[in-house]
Every structure is written in C-alpha cells, then in structure tokens.
PDB file of C-alpha atoms in Angstrom:
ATOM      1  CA  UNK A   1      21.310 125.595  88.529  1.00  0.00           C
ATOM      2  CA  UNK A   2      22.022 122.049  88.880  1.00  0.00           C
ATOM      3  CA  UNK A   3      21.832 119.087  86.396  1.00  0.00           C
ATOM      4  CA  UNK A   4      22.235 115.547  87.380  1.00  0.00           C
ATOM      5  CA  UNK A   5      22.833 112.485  84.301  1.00  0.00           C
ATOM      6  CA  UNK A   6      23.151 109.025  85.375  1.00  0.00           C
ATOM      7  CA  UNK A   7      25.993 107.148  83.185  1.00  0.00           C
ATOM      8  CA  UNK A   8      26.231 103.443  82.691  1.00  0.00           C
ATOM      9  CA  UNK A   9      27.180 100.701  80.210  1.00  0.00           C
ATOM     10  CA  UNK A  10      25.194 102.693  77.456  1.00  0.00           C
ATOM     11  CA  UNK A  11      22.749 104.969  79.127  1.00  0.00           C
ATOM     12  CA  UNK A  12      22.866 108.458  80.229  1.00  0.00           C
ATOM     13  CA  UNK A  13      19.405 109.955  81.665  1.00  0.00           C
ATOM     14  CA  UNK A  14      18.974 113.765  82.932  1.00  0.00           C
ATOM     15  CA  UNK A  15      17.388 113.545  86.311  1.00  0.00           C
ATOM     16  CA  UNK A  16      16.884 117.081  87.316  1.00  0.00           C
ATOM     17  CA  UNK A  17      17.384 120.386  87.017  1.00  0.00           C
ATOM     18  CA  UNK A  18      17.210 122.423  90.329  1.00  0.00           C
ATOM     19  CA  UNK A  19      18.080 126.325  90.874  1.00  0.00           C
ATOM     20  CA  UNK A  20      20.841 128.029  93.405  1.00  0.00           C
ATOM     21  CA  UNK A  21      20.490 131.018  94.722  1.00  0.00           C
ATOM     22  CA  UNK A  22      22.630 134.033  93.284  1.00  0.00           C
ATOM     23  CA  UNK A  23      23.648 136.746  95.127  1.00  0.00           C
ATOM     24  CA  UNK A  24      21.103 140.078  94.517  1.00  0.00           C
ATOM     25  CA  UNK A  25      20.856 141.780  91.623  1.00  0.00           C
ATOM     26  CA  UNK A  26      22.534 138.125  89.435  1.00  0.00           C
ATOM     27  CA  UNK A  27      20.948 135.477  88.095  1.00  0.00           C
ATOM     28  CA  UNK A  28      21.884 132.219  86.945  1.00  0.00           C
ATOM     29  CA  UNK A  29      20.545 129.438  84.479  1.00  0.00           C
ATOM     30  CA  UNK A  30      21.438 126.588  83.018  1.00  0.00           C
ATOM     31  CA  UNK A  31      19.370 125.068  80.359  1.00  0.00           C
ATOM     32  CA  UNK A  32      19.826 121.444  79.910  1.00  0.00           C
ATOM     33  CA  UNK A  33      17.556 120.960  77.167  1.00  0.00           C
ATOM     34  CA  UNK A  34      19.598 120.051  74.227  1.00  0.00           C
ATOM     35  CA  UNK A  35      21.659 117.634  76.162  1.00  0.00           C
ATOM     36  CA  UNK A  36      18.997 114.552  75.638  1.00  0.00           C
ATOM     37  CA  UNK A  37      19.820 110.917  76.236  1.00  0.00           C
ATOM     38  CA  UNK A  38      22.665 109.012  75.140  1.00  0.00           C
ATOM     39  CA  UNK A  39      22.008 105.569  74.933  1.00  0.00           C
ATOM     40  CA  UNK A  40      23.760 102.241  73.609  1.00  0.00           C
ATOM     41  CA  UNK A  41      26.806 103.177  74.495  1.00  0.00           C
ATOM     42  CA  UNK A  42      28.802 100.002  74.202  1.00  0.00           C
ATOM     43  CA  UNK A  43      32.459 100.222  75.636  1.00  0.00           C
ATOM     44  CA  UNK A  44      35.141  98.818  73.886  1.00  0.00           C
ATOM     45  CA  UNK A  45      37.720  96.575  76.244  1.00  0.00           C
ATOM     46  CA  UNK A  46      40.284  97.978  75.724  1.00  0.00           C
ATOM     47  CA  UNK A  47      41.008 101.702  74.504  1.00  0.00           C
ATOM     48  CA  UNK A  48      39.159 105.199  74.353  1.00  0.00           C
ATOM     49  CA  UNK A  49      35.482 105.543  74.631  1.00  0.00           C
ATOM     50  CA  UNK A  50      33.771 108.865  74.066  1.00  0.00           C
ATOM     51  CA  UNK A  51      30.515 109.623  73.381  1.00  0.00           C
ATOM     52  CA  UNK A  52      29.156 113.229  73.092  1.00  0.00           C
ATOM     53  CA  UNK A  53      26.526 114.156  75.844  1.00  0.00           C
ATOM     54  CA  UNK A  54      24.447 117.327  73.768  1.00  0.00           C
ATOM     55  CA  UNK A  55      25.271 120.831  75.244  1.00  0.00           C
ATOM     56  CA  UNK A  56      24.389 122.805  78.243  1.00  0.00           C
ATOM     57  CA  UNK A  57      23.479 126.443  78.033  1.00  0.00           C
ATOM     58  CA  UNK A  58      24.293 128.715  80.670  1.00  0.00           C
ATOM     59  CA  UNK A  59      22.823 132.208  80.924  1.00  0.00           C
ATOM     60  CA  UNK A  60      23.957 134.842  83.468  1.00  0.00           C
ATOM     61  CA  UNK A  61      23.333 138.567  84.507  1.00  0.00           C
ATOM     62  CA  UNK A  62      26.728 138.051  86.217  1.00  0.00           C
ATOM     63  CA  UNK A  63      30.129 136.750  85.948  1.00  0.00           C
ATOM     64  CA  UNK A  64      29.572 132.573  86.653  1.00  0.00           C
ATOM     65  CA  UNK A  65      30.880 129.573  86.895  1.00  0.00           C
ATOM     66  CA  UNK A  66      30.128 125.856  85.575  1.00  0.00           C
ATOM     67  CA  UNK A  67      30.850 122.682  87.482  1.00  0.00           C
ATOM     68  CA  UNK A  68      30.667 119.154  87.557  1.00  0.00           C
ATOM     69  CA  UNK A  69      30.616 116.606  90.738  1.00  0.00           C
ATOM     70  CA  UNK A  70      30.424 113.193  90.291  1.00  0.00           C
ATOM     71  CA  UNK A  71      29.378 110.314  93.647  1.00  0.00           C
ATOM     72  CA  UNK A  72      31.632 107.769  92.614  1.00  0.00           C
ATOM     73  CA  UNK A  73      35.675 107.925  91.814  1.00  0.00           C
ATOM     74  CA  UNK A  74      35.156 105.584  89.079  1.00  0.00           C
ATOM     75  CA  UNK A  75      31.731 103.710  87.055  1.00  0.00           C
ATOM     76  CA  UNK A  76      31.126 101.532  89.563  1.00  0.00           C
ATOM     77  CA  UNK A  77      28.689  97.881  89.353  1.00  0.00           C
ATOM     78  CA  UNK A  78      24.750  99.051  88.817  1.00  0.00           C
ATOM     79  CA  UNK A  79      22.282  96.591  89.668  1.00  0.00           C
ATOM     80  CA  UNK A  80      19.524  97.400  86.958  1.00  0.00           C
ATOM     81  CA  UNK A  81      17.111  95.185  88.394  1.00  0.00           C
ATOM     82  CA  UNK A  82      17.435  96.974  91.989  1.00  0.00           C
ATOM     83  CA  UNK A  83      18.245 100.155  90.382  1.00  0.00           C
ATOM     84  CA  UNK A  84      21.143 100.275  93.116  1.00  0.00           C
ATOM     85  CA  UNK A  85      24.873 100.073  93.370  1.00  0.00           C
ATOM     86  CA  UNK A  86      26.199  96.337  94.115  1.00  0.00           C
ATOM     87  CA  UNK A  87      27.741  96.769  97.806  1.00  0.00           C
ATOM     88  CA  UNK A  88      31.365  95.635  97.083  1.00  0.00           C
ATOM     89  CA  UNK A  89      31.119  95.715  93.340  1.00  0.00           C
ATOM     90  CA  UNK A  90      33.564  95.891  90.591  1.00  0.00           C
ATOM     91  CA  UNK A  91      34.761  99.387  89.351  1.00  0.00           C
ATOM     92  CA  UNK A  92      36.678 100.644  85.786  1.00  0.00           C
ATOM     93  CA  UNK A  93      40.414 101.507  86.959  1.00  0.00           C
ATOM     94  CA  UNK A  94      40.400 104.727  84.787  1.00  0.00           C
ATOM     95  CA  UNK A  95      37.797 107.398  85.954  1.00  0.00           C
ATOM     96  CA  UNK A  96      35.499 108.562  83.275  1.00  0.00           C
ATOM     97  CA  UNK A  97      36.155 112.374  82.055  1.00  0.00           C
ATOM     98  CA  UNK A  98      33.788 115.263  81.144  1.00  0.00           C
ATOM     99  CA  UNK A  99      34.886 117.966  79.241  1.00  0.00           C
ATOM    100  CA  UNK A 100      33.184 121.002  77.502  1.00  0.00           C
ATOM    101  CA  UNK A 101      34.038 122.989  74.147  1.00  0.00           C
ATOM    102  CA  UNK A 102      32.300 126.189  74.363  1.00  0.00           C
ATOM    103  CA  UNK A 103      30.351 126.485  70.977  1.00  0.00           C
ATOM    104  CA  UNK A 104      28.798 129.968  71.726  1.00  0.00           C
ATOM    105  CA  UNK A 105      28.237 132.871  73.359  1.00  0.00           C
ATOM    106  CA  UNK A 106      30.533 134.927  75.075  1.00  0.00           C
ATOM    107  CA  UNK A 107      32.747 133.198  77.954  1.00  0.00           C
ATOM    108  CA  UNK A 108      35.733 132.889  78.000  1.00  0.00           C
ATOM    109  CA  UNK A 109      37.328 129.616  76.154  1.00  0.00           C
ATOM    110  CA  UNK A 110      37.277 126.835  78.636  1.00  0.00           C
ATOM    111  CA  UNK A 111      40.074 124.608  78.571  1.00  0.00           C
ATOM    112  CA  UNK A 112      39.533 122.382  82.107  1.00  0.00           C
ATOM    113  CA  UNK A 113      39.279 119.089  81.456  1.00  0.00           C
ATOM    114  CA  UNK A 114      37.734 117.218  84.951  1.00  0.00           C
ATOM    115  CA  UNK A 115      38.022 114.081  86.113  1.00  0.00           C
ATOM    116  CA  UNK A 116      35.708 111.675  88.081  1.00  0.00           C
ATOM    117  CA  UNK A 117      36.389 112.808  91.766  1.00  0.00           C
ATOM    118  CA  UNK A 118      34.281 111.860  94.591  1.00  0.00           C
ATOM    119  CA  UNK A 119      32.951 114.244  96.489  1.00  0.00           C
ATOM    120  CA  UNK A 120      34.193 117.253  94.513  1.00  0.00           C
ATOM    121  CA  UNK A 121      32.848 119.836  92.720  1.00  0.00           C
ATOM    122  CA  UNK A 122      35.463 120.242  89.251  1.00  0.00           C
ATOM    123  CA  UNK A 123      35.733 123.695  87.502  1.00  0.00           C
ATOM    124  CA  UNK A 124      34.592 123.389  83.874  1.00  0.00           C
ATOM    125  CA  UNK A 125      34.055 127.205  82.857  1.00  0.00           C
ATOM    126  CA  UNK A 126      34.274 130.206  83.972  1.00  0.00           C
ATOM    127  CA  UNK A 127      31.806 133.216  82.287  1.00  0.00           C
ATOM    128  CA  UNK A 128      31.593 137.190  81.645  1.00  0.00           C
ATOM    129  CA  UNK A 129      27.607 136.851  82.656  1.00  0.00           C
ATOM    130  CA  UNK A 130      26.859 139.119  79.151  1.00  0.00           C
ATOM    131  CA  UNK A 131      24.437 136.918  77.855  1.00  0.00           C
ATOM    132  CA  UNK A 132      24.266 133.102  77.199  1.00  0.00           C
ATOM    133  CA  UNK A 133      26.752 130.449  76.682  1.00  0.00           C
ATOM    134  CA  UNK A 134      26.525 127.320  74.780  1.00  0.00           C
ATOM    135  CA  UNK A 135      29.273 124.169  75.749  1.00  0.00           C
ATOM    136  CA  UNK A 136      28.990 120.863  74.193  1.00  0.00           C
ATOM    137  CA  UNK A 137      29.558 118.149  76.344  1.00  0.00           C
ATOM    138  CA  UNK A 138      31.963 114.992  75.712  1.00  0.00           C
ATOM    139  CA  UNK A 139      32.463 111.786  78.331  1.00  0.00           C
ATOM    140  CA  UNK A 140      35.782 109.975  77.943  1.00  0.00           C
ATOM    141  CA  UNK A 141      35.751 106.676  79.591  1.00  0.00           C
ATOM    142  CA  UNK A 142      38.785 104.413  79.193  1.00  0.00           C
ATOM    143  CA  UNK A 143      39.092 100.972  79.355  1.00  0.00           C
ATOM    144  CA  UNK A 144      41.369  98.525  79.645  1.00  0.00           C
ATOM    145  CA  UNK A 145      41.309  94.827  79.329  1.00  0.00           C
ATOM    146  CA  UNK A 146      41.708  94.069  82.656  1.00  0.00           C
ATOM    147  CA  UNK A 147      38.466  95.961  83.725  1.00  0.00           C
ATOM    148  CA  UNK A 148      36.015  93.108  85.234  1.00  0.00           C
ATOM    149  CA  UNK A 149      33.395  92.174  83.012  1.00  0.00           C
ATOM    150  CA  UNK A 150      30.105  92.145  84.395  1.00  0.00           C
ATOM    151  CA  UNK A 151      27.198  89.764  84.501  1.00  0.00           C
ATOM    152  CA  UNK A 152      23.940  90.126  82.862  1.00  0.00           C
ATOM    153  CA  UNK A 153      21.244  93.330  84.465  1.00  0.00           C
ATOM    154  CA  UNK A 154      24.459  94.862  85.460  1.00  0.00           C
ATOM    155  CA  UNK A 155      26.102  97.515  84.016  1.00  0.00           C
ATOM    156  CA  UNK A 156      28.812 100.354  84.871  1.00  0.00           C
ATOM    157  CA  UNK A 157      27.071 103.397  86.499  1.00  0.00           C
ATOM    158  CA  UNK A 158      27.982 107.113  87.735  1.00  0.00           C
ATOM    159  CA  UNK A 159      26.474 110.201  88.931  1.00  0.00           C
ATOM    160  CA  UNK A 160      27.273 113.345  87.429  1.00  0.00           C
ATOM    161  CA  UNK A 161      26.340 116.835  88.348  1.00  0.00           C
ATOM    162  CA  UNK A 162      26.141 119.810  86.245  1.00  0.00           C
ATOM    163  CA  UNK A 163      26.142 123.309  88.509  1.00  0.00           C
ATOM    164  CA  UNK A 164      25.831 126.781  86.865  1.00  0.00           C
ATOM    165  CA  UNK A 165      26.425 129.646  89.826  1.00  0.00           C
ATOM    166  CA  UNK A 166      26.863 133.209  90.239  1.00  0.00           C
ATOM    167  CA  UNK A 167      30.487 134.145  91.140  1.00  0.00           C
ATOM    168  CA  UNK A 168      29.337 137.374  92.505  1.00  0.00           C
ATOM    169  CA  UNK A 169      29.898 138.022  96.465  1.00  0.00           C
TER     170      UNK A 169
END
C-alpha cells in the first residue's frame, strides 16, 4: 500500500492510498485513516519544528516492511496559486524528517529515523505480519534563520510517500 501527504508552510493533505502486490499467499495494508490533516503549521525561523502527522496502521499476513520516499531533498518554493513548484525556487537547508513510534500491535520496535532523500525509498519499520500495527507519525523540520523567506501564495512544499509491502519472496 502506498500513501502520499503533501507538506508545506502549514498544510499536510493525504492524496492517495494505492495497493502493491504481495507475493501469494501475503497480504498487505496500510490504513491511513487516522492520519488526517495537519494544518497551520507555522515554522519558527530559527529552531525545531515538529508537528505530529496521526498514525498509520499496517496489517499483514506476512512479515513487511514500511517506507517513506519523498520527491524533493529539501521543502522546496510551492506556488499555491499554480499549485506547482517555482522552477529555480528557494529551498530550507535542513531536510525535513519523518519518524514513527510504534504505538501497537506486534512489530518489532522501530527505531529508523529517515531523512528527506530524493529519489529514495527510507526504511521506517520492519513487521512479524501477526496481525496489525499501529505507528504514530512525527515531521521534524528545522530551520534556521538564514532559510529565505518567501513571498505571499508561496509556501514550503514536499512530497512524501508512505509504502507498506510484503517482505516475502
């Protein structure tokens, strides 16, 4: 399963949740309905920012695993307006960070902390497949005051995918 959340100077949206194959006899959910929106997020200029995201619940027949790929290194310039990225536009110097705290269930006791990396796909938890397993989610953007400020209908933006696959075969 696959969960996509756009990020940016306040908002986080789920876009969708599509399903992966798993290998015969496994399957392989992820439930994304108790992560919701999380909105007004107002970044400080200089320090730690982290907001909770709601949880993710992944339930398997099989042993699994639970990623995160993001399509920009860092929150990069949005054009709300366009609903675009600005070509050449500004970028945070630290890369925003996900990280899970499994609150249920029976995986194992995730302790990967990932990092905004283009193109990638970043472990976040591994599972047993015996059931379901709940993992609150937590973004971690810093700042510093040297990050560009940006002008009015703009905002910081990122792309973040949530995968839940069988790790069977």
């Amino acid at each position: 399963m696959s969960m996509r959340w756009l990020v940016g100077a306040g908002v986080l949206v789920v876009l969708a949740v599509v399903g992966l194959a798993a290998p015969a006899g496994a399957t392989v959910t992820l439930d994304a309905s108790q992560a919701g929106n999380v909105s007004g997020w107002t970044l400080v200029p200089a320090g730690t920012n982290s907001r909770t995201a709601g949880s993710l619940t992944v339930t398997s027949t099989g042993p699994y695993t639970l990623s995160v790929a993001f399509d920009q290194t860092r929150m990069t310039e949005w054009n709300t307006a366009a609903a675009a990225y600005v070509t050449g536009g500004k970028a945070l110097a630290t890369p925003l960070t996900v990280s899970v705290a499994r609150t249920g269930g029976t995986a194992l006791v995730p302790t990967v902390t990932a990092g905004a990396v283009s193109g990638t796909s970043t472990l976040l938890a591994t599972g047993p497949g015996v059931g379901s397993d709940t993992f609150a989610l937590t973004l971690t953007q810093p700042t510093a005051i040297t990050d560009p400020a940006l002008l009015s209908g703009r905002s910081y933006h990122i792309v973040l995918t949530f995968t839940a696959a069988s790790s069977l075969g």
